[in-house]
Structure formats: structure tokens, C-alpha cells
Coordinates of C-alpha atoms and ligand atoms in Angstrom, one line a residue:
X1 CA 0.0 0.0 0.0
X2 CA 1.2 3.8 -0.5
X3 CA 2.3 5.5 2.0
X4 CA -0.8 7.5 3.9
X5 CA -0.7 11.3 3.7
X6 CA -4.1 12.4 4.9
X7 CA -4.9 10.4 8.4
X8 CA -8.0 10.5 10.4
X9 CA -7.6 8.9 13.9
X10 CA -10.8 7.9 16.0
X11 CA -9.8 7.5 19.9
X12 CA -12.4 6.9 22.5
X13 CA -11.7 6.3 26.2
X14 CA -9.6 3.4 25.9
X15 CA -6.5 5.6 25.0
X16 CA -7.0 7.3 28.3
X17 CA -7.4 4.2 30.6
X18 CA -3.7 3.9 31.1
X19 CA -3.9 7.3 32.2
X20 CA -6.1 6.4 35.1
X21 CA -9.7 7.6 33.7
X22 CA -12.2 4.8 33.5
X23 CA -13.9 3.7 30.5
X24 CA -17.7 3.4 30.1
X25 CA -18.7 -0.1 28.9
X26 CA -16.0 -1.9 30.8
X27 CA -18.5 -2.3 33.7
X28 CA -21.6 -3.3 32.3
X29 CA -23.0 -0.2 30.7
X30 CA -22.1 1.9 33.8
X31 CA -20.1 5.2 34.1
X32 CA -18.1 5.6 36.9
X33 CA -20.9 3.2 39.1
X34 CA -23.4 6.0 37.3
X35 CA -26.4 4.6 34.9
X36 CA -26.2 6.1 31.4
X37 CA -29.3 7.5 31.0
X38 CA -29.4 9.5 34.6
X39 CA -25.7 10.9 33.9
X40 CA -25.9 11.4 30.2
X41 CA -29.1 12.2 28.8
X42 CA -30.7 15.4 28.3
X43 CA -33.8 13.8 30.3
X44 CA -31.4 12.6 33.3
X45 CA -30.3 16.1 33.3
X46 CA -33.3 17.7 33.5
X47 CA -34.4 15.1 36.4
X48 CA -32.0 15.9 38.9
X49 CA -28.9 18.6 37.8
X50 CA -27.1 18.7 41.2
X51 CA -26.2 14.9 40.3
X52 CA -25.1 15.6 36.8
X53 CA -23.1 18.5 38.2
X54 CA -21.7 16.2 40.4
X55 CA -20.8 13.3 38.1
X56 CA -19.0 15.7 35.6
X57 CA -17.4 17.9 38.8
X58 CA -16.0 14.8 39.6
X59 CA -14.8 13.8 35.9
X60 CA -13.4 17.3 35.6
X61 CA -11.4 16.4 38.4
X62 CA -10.0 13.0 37.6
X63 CA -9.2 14.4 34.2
X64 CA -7.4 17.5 35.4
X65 CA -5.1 14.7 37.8
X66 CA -4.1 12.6 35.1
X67 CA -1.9 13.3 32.6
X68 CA -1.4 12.1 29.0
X69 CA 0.2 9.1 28.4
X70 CA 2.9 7.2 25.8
X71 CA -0.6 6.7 23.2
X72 CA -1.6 10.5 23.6
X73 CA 2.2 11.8 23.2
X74 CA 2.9 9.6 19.9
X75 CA 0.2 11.1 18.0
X76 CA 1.3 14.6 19.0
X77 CA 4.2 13.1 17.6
X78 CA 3.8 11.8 14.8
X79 CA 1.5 15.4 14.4
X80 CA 4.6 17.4 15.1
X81 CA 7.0 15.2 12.4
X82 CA 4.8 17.0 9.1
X83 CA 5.1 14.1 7.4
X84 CA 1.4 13.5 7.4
X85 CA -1.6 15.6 7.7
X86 CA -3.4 13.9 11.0
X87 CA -6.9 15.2 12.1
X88 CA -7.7 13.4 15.5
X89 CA -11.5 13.1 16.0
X90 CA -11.9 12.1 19.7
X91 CA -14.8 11.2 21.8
X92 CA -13.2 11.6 24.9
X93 CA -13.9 14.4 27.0
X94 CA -10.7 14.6 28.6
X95 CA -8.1 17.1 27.4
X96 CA -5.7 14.5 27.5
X97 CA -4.4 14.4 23.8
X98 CA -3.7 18.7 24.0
X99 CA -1.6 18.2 27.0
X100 CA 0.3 15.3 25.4
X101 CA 1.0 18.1 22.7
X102 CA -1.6 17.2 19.8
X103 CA -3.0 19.9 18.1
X104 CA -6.3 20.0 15.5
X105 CA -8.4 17.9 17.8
X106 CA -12.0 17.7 17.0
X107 CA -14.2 16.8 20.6
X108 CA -16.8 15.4 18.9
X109 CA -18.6 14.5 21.7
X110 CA -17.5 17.9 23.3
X111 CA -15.3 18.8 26.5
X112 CA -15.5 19.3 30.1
X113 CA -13.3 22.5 29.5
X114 CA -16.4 24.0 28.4
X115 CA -19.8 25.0 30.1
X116 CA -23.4 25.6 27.8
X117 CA -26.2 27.4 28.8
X118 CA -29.3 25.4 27.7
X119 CA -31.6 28.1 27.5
X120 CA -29.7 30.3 24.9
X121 CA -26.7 28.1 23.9
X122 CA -24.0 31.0 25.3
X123 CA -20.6 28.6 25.8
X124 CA -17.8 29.8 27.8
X125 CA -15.0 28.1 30.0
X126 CA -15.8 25.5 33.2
X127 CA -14.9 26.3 36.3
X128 CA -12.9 23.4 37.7
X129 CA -16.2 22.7 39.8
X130 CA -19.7 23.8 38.3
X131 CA -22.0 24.8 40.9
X132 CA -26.0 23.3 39.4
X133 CA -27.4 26.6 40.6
X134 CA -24.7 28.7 38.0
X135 CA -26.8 31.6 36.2
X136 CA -25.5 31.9 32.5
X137 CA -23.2 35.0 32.1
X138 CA -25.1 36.2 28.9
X139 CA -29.1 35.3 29.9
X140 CA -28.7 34.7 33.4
X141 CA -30.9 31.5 32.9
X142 CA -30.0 29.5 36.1
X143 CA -29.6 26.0 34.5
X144 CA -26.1 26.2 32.8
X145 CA -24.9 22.5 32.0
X146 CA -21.6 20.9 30.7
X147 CA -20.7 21.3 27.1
X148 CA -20.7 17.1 26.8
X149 CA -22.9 15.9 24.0
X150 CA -25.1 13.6 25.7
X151 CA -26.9 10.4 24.2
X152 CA -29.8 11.8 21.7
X153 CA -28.3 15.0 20.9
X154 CA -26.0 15.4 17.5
X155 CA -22.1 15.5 17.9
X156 CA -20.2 18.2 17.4
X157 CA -18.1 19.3 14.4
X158 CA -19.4 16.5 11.7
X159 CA -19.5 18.2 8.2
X160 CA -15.6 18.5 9.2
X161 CA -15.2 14.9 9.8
X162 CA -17.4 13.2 7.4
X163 CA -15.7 15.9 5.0
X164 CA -11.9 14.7 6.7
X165 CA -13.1 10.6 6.5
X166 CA -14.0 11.1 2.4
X167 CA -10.4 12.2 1.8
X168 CA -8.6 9.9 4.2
X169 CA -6.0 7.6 3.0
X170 CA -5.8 5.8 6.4
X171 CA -8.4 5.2 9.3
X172 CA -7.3 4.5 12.5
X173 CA -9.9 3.6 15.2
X174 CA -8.0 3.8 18.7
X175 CA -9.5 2.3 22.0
X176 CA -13.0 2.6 20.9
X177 CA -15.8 0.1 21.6
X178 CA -17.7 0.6 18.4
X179 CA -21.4 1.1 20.2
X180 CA -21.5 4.8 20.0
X181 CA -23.1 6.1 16.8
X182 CA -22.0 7.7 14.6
X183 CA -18.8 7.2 15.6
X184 CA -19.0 3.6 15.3
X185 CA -19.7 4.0 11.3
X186 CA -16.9 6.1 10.6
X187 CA -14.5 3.3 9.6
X188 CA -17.2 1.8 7.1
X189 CA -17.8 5.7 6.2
X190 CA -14.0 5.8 5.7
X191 CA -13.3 2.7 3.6
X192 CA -16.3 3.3 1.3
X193 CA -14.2 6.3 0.5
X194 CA -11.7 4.3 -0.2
X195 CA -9.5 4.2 2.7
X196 CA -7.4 1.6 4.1
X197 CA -8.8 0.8 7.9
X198 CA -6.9 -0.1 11.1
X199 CA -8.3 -0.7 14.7
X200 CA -5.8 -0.4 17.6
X201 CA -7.7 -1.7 20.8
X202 CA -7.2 -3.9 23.9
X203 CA -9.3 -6.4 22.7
X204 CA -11.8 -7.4 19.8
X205 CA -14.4 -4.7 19.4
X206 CA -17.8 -5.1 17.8
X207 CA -16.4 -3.7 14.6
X208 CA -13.2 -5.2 14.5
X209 CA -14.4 -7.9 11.6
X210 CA -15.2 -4.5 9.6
X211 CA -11.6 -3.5 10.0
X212 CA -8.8 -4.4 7.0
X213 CA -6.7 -4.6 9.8
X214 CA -6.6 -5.5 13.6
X215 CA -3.9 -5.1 16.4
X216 CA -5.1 -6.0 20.4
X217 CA -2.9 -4.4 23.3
X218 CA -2.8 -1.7 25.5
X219 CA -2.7 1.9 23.8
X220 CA 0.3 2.3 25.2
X221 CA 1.9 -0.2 23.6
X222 CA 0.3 -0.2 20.0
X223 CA -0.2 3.6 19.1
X224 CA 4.0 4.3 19.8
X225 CA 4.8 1.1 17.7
X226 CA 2.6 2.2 14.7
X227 CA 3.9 5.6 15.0
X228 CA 7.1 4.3 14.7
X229 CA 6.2 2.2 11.7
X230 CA 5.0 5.0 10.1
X231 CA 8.1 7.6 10.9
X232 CA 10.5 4.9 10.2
Ligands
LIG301 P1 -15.9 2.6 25.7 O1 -15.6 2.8 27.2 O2 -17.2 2.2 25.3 O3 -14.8 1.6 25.2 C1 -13.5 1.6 25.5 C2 -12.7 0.7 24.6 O4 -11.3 0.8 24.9 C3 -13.1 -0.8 24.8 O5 -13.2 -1.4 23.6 C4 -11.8 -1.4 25.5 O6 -11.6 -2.7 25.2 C5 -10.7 -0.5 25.1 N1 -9.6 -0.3 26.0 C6 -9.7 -0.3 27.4 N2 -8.5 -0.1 27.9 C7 -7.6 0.0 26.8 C8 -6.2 0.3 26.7 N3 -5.4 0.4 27.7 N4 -5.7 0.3 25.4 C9 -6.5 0.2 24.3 N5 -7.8 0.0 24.4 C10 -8.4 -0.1 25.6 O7 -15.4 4.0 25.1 P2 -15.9 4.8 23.9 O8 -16.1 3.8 22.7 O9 -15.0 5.9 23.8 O10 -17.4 5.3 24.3 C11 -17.6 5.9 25.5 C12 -18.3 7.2 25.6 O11 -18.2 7.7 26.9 C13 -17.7 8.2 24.7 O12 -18.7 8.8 24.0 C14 -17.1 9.3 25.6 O13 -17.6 10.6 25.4 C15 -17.5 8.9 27.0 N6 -16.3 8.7 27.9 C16 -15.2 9.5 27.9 C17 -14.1 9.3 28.7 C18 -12.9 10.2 28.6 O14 -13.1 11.4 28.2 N7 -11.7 9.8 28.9 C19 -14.1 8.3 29.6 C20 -15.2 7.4 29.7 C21 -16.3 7.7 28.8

């Protein structure tokens, strides 16, 4: 095969795990002991905010102790080498991948850097803990909420990546489960495209038959290796 030029890489919260932040399916469809739909719906939300506040307080705060790992510093490497144009789409909500020294990240599932007011959609910077009673600094509407794309609403940032996945050469899905749409159809979305398709995760994922190719192993381990490859 030629040698990739334009790379779109897919990570999701497995390339975070070694960097001490949970992952979401690993325990039975709970989030931090945290039922999806009362932490990550715009219905759980509306049902109780002080415990959304709290779960995402509380994420904010695991996030801003960790710190990026070997996975999230090769790809700011292999970003920082100009060899290849690499867009990273992630659907972490960590900031994990900036402070490892990546740059054009897409948050497609959004970030808890950022705070949104739900009555007028005014964004503007978290605080490191938001209080559920926070009026929003443009409307004064008293339920502000974390910018986090919750289950049922639309991702962030898509005509840019379905635009970026048309003209990849190379897909690279990194410690992802594949049960998140639309994330989950973007290597299908890719290869129709007529990309070549690589999944790096700890073990077999729903898609990985969908994959051209499949390596298992810890992040850690697989995304410096393939960097490697690729620089070499
Ligand atoms: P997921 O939790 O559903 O799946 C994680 C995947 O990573 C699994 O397939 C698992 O086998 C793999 N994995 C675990 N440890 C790994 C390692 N060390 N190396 C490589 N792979 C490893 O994650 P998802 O597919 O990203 O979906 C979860 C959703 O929850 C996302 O939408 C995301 O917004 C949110 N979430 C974000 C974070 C974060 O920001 N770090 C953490 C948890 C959940």
C-alpha cells in the first residue's frame, strides 16, 4: 500500500485508561458506578442537575489529575513530524491528547473544558467545579450544563469529519468500543471512501471484523509502535 498522507484517527476512552480515567462499557454499561441514562441524557439532566453537576465535577477532576500518556504523546508526535496531515477526531472528553502536545483535535462528543447554557446556547469556560445553581453569564438562565454531548443529541463538528473521512487515505480507530453512533460507522464511512482501515484496541471490538486490519494491546503499547512504523 502507499504511504498515507491524509490520516483520520478515531480514539475513545480506551486511549485514556492507562492514564487512570475509567472507560464506560468496561462495567456493564455503567459510568463511573453512574447509569447512562441519569448521567448522560438530556432527560437525566433535566431530572436531577445537582447529580449531573456532580458526576461531571468529579470527571473534571479526575481528568485535570491525570496526565497524558505514551498513546496520547505519539500522536502529538507523529502530528509534530509533518510528514502526514493527521486530524484526530476524539470522543473523549478529557483534554488528555492537547496536554500530550496534539493539536487540531475535533471533541466530537465535546469537553468538560467548556460550560453551555441550555436556555440560549452561550458557551464559555468551566470552572474546575460547576455549581447546578450557575446563572449563564449572557441570559442569566439559572440551568447552565456541561458542554458534553449527551446520548440523543448530534455530535459536534461532523461536516468536518465526514468531510476529513471522504479524503482519508488511512483510518485509524483507537481504544473505541464501536457502540456509540455515529462514531461507530466512521471506519465503514472511511473505507467506502476508499481508505485503508486499522483498529488499535485492547481487545476485539464489535467492529473489529469491519476492519482491514486488527492489532489487540494496551494503547500504550500499539499507538507508539505504529507511529514508529509509520516515521520509520
Ligand atoms: P468505551 O468505554 O465504550 O470503550 C473503551 C474501549 O477501549 C473498549 O473497547 C476497551 O476494550 C478499550 N480499552 C480499554 N483499555 C484500553 C487500553 N489500555 N488500550 C486500548 N484500548 C483499551 O469507550 P468509547 O467507545 O469511547 O465510548 C464511551 C463514551 O463515553 C464516549 O462517548 C465518551 O464521550 C465517554 N467517555 C469519555 C471518557 C474520557 O473522556 N476519557 C471516559 C469514559 C467515557
Amino acid at each position: 500500500m502507499a504511504t498515507p498522507h491524509k490520516i483520520v484517527v478515531l480514539t475513545g476512552a480506551g486511549i485514556s485508561a492507562e492514564s487512570g480515567i475509567a472507560t464506560f462499557r468496561a462495567a456493564d454499561g455503567l459510568w463511573e458506578r453512574h447509569r447512562i441514562e441519569d448521567v448522560a441524557t438530556p432527560e437525566g439532566f433535566a431530572r436531577d442537575p445537582a447529580l449531573v453537576h456532580r458526576f461531571y465535577n468529579a470527571r473534571r477532576a479526575a481528568a485535570a489529575a491525570a496526565e497524558p500518556n505514551a498513546a496520547h504523546k505519539a500522536l502529538a508526535r507523529l502530528q509534530a513530524a509533518g510528514r502526514h496531515d493527521l486530524l484526530i477526531v476524539t470522543q473523549n472528553v478529557d483534554d488528555l491528547h492537547e496536554r500530550g502536545g496534539a493539536s487540531n483535535v475535533l471533541h466530537m462528543h465535546g469537553s468538560l473544558a467548556g460550560a453551555l447554557c441550555a436556555e440560549c446556547g452561550h458557551r464559555w469556560p468551566a470552572p474546575a467545579a460547576m455549581p447546578p445553581e450557575d446563572p449563564c453569564p449572557a441570559c442569566a438562565a439559572p440551568q447552565t450544563r456541561p458542554d458534553i454531548v449527551w446520548f440523543g443529541e448530534i455530535p459536534y463538528h461532523m461536516d468536518q469529519i465526514w468531510d476529513a473521512l471522504r479524503e482519508a487515505d488511512l483510518f485509524v480507530s483507537i481504544g473505541t468500543s464501536g457502540q456509540v453512533y455515529p462514531a461507530a460507522a466512521f471506519a465503514q464511512d472511511a473505507a467506502r471512501a476508499g481508505a485503508r482501515t486499522l483498529e488499535l484496541n485492547l481487545e476485539p471490538s464489535a467492529l473489529t471484523a469491519e476492519f482491514d486490519e486488527a492489532r489487540q494491546g494496551p494503547a500504550t503499547r500499539l499507538v507508539p509502535a505504529w507511529v514508529d512504523s509509520l516515521l520509520a
